[in-house]
């Protein structure tokens, strides 16, 4: 990570457990620069990084600030209030990067949210239109590459997803019961 942060020789790391590491910076400004850059990744997995505290709260390293692109937004939803309300469907909105007085040059609007990494990421939301129709709005999480494609959580791959494992066990159990009944 020090090389990725361009802090080689200015920070050292300690492995605390299989999933937790501590980085000790020589200078406060180097730590602040890393924290201000937002989401960091290692081997395409998002990392929750924060300043060390002696007595961490129960939700320590449970949240990351991430930017989310909202795509396919209906025209009547182009207000800060509507964008913030959509963002709240994901998690707590910190920033709505939208200015009605400036031209929109992208096909999306951006929000920054405080995201709970233990909860599923939401890919889309159906919004109701004033004429009675509906539209699907899509959420793209910036700098987030890997996630479980079964449950949409950021902390494991599909092969080790608890939901997939449960489905496999249930299927095997049902198959076993069926074989036993057939052989009786």
Tab-separated table of C-alpha atoms in Angstrom:
chain	number	residue	atom	x	y	z
A	1	UNK	CA	0.000	0.000	0.000
A	2	UNK	CA	2.774	2.544	0.714
A	3	UNK	CA	3.847	2.317	-2.957
A	4	UNK	CA	0.257	2.666	-4.157
A	5	UNK	CA	-0.101	5.747	-1.954
A	6	UNK	CA	3.268	7.032	-3.235
A	7	UNK	CA	4.486	7.091	0.371
A	8	UNK	CA	7.319	4.581	0.037
A	9	UNK	CA	9.642	4.896	3.031
A	10	UNK	CA	7.191	7.221	4.813
A	11	UNK	CA	4.836	4.575	6.215
A	12	UNK	CA	5.145	1.021	7.514
A	13	UNK	CA	2.492	-1.642	7.921
A	14	UNK	CA	1.713	-4.206	10.618
A	15	UNK	CA	-0.574	-7.213	10.123
A	16	UNK	CA	-3.053	-7.308	13.022
A	17	UNK	CA	-5.181	-10.181	11.681
A	18	UNK	CA	-6.097	-11.810	8.382
A	19	UNK	CA	-8.381	-8.871	7.582
A	20	UNK	CA	-6.915	-5.954	9.574
A	21	UNK	CA	-3.711	-4.015	9.164
A	22	UNK	CA	-2.233	-0.972	10.820
A	23	UNK	CA	-0.191	1.587	8.916
A	24	UNK	CA	2.067	3.934	10.840
A	25	UNK	CA	2.869	7.180	9.036
A	26	UNK	CA	5.979	9.220	9.763
A	27	UNK	CA	4.096	12.479	9.196
A	28	UNK	CA	0.527	13.607	9.875
A	29	UNK	CA	0.222	15.293	6.461
A	30	UNK	CA	0.921	11.978	4.696
A	31	UNK	CA	-1.849	10.265	6.681
A	32	UNK	CA	-4.282	13.107	5.935
A	33	UNK	CA	-3.464	12.956	2.219
A	34	UNK	CA	-4.255	9.218	2.128
A	35	UNK	CA	-7.495	9.625	4.108
A	36	UNK	CA	-8.696	12.506	1.924
A	37	UNK	CA	-8.306	10.493	-1.299
A	38	UNK	CA	-11.368	8.440	-0.405
A	39	UNK	CA	-11.812	4.756	-1.213
A	40	UNK	CA	-8.636	2.753	-1.634
A	41	UNK	CA	-8.424	-0.714	-3.138
A	42	UNK	CA	-6.132	-3.693	-2.885
A	43	UNK	CA	-6.377	-6.348	-5.601
A	44	UNK	CA	-9.608	-4.597	-6.652
A	45	UNK	CA	-11.208	-5.004	-3.182
A	46	UNK	CA	-12.358	-1.836	-1.420
A	47	UNK	CA	-10.605	-1.038	1.861
A	48	UNK	CA	-12.079	0.740	4.862
A	49	UNK	CA	-9.341	3.073	6.120
A	50	UNK	CA	-9.503	5.406	9.092
A	51	UNK	CA	-7.337	6.977	11.741
A	52	UNK	CA	-6.460	4.566	14.549
A	53	UNK	CA	-8.304	5.018	17.834
A	54	UNK	CA	-7.445	3.367	21.129
A	55	UNK	CA	-11.014	2.332	21.951
A	56	UNK	CA	-12.846	1.909	18.650
A	57	UNK	CA	-16.613	2.038	18.487
A	58	UNK	CA	-18.508	-1.084	17.503
A	59	UNK	CA	-18.915	0.163	13.922
A	60	UNK	CA	-15.239	1.163	13.500
A	61	UNK	CA	-14.121	0.528	9.894
A	62	UNK	CA	-17.697	-0.440	9.014
A	63	UNK	CA	-18.282	2.608	6.799
A	64	UNK	CA	-16.547	4.150	3.801
A	65	UNK	CA	-17.254	7.375	1.959
A	66	UNK	CA	-17.848	6.561	-1.695
A	67	UNK	CA	-18.997	8.450	-4.749
A	68	UNK	CA	-21.993	7.016	-6.572
A	69	UNK	CA	-23.108	7.875	-10.090
A	70	UNK	CA	-26.880	7.917	-10.577
A	71	UNK	CA	-27.729	7.088	-14.191
A	72	UNK	CA	-30.940	7.161	-16.214
A	73	UNK	CA	-32.379	9.856	-13.977
A	74	UNK	CA	-35.751	11.137	-15.266
A	75	UNK	CA	-35.751	14.852	-16.083
A	76	UNK	CA	-38.206	15.756	-13.312
A	77	UNK	CA	-35.750	14.292	-10.755
A	78	UNK	CA	-33.010	16.803	-11.585
A	79	UNK	CA	-33.218	18.685	-8.277
A	80	UNK	CA	-30.857	18.475	-5.316
A	81	UNK	CA	-33.720	17.312	-3.100
A	82	UNK	CA	-34.811	14.500	-5.446
A	83	UNK	CA	-31.215	13.376	-6.011
A	84	UNK	CA	-30.571	13.357	-2.247
A	85	UNK	CA	-33.772	11.364	-1.658
A	86	UNK	CA	-32.664	8.767	-4.215
A	87	UNK	CA	-29.231	8.684	-2.589
A	88	UNK	CA	-30.782	7.936	0.787
A	89	UNK	CA	-32.007	4.647	-0.739
A	90	UNK	CA	-28.342	3.645	-0.840
A	91	UNK	CA	-27.159	5.141	2.463
A	92	UNK	CA	-26.623	8.444	4.243
A	93	UNK	CA	-25.905	11.169	1.667
A	94	UNK	CA	-22.987	13.473	2.494
A	95	UNK	CA	-22.645	15.449	-0.761
A	96	UNK	CA	-24.866	16.024	-3.795
A	97	UNK	CA	-22.558	17.152	-6.615
A	98	UNK	CA	-25.213	18.859	-8.692
A	99	UNK	CA	-25.701	22.495	-9.589
A	100	UNK	CA	-28.871	23.375	-11.499
A	101	UNK	CA	-27.237	26.580	-12.771
A	102	UNK	CA	-24.416	24.694	-14.527
A	103	UNK	CA	-24.755	22.595	-17.678
A	104	UNK	CA	-24.840	18.823	-17.231
A	105	UNK	CA	-22.044	17.344	-19.360
A	106	UNK	CA	-22.393	13.741	-18.120
A	107	UNK	CA	-25.229	11.247	-18.392
A	108	UNK	CA	-25.204	10.881	-14.602
A	109	UNK	CA	-25.221	12.892	-11.400
A	110	UNK	CA	-22.903	12.168	-8.470
A	111	UNK	CA	-23.507	11.818	-4.765
A	112	UNK	CA	-21.175	10.904	-1.950
A	113	UNK	CA	-22.592	8.492	0.621
A	114	UNK	CA	-21.481	6.997	3.920
A	115	UNK	CA	-21.698	3.344	2.916
A	116	UNK	CA	-21.949	0.411	5.347
A	117	UNK	CA	-19.636	-2.240	3.855
A	118	UNK	CA	-21.485	-5.074	5.610
A	119	UNK	CA	-24.742	-4.263	3.782
A	120	UNK	CA	-25.560	-5.042	0.151
A	121	UNK	CA	-24.888	-2.434	-2.502
A	122	UNK	CA	-27.971	-1.422	-4.426
A	123	UNK	CA	-27.702	-1.600	-8.221
A	124	UNK	CA	-30.961	0.070	-9.226
A	125	UNK	CA	-34.221	1.609	-8.059
A	126	UNK	CA	-37.583	1.917	-9.786
A	127	UNK	CA	-38.909	5.473	-9.545
A	128	UNK	CA	-42.491	6.505	-10.229
A	129	UNK	CA	-43.122	9.221	-12.786
A	130	UNK	CA	-45.818	11.927	-12.553
A	131	UNK	CA	-47.653	10.496	-15.583
A	132	UNK	CA	-48.129	7.181	-13.788
A	133	UNK	CA	-45.258	5.377	-15.506
A	134	UNK	CA	-41.989	4.273	-13.974
A	135	UNK	CA	-38.295	4.336	-14.786
A	136	UNK	CA	-35.288	2.378	-13.533
A	137	UNK	CA	-32.448	4.456	-12.083
A	138	UNK	CA	-29.015	2.786	-11.912
A	139	UNK	CA	-26.295	3.260	-9.289
A	140	UNK	CA	-22.621	2.938	-10.226
A	141	UNK	CA	-20.198	2.880	-7.283
A	142	UNK	CA	-16.981	4.667	-8.244
A	143	UNK	CA	-13.702	2.829	-7.552
A	144	UNK	CA	-15.562	-0.289	-6.411
A	145	UNK	CA	-14.634	-3.206	-8.647
A	146	UNK	CA	-15.171	-6.420	-6.701
A	147	UNK	CA	-18.316	-7.490	-4.911
A	148	UNK	CA	-20.414	-10.592	-4.484
A	149	UNK	CA	-22.681	-10.895	-7.508
A	150	UNK	CA	-25.205	-12.914	-5.501
A	151	UNK	CA	-25.869	-10.647	-2.488
A	152	UNK	CA	-24.055	-7.450	-3.654
A	153	UNK	CA	-21.911	-7.181	-0.501
A	154	UNK	CA	-18.378	-5.822	-0.811
A	155	UNK	CA	-16.655	-8.219	1.590
A	156	UNK	CA	-16.639	-11.556	-0.268
A	157	UNK	CA	-16.891	-13.206	-3.685
A	158	UNK	CA	-19.843	-15.230	-4.931
A	159	UNK	CA	-18.035	-18.557	-4.382
A	160	UNK	CA	-17.947	-17.969	-0.614
A	161	UNK	CA	-21.240	-16.088	-0.289
A	162	UNK	CA	-23.265	-17.326	2.710
A	163	UNK	CA	-26.420	-17.257	0.558
A	164	UNK	CA	-24.829	-19.394	-2.175
A	165	UNK	CA	-23.456	-21.843	0.394
A	166	UNK	CA	-26.888	-22.132	2.032
A	167	UNK	CA	-28.528	-22.740	-1.367
A	168	UNK	CA	-25.965	-25.472	-2.134
A	169	UNK	CA	-26.559	-27.144	1.236
A	170	UNK	CA	-30.344	-26.949	0.846
A	171	UNK	CA	-30.151	-28.391	-2.673
A	172	UNK	CA	-27.857	-31.207	-1.519
A	173	UNK	CA	-30.136	-31.942	1.437
A	174	UNK	CA	-33.223	-32.035	-0.796
A	175	UNK	CA	-31.417	-34.291	-3.265
A	176	UNK	CA	-30.369	-36.607	-0.437
A	177	UNK	CA	-33.914	-36.805	0.924
A	178	UNK	CA	-35.248	-37.525	-2.566
A	179	UNK	CA	-32.729	-40.346	-3.078
A	180	UNK	CA	-33.606	-41.862	0.309
A	181	UNK	CA	-37.338	-41.779	-0.532
A	182	UNK	CA	-36.705	-43.345	-3.953
A	183	UNK	CA	-34.692	-46.200	-2.408
A	184	UNK	CA	-37.291	-47.080	0.235
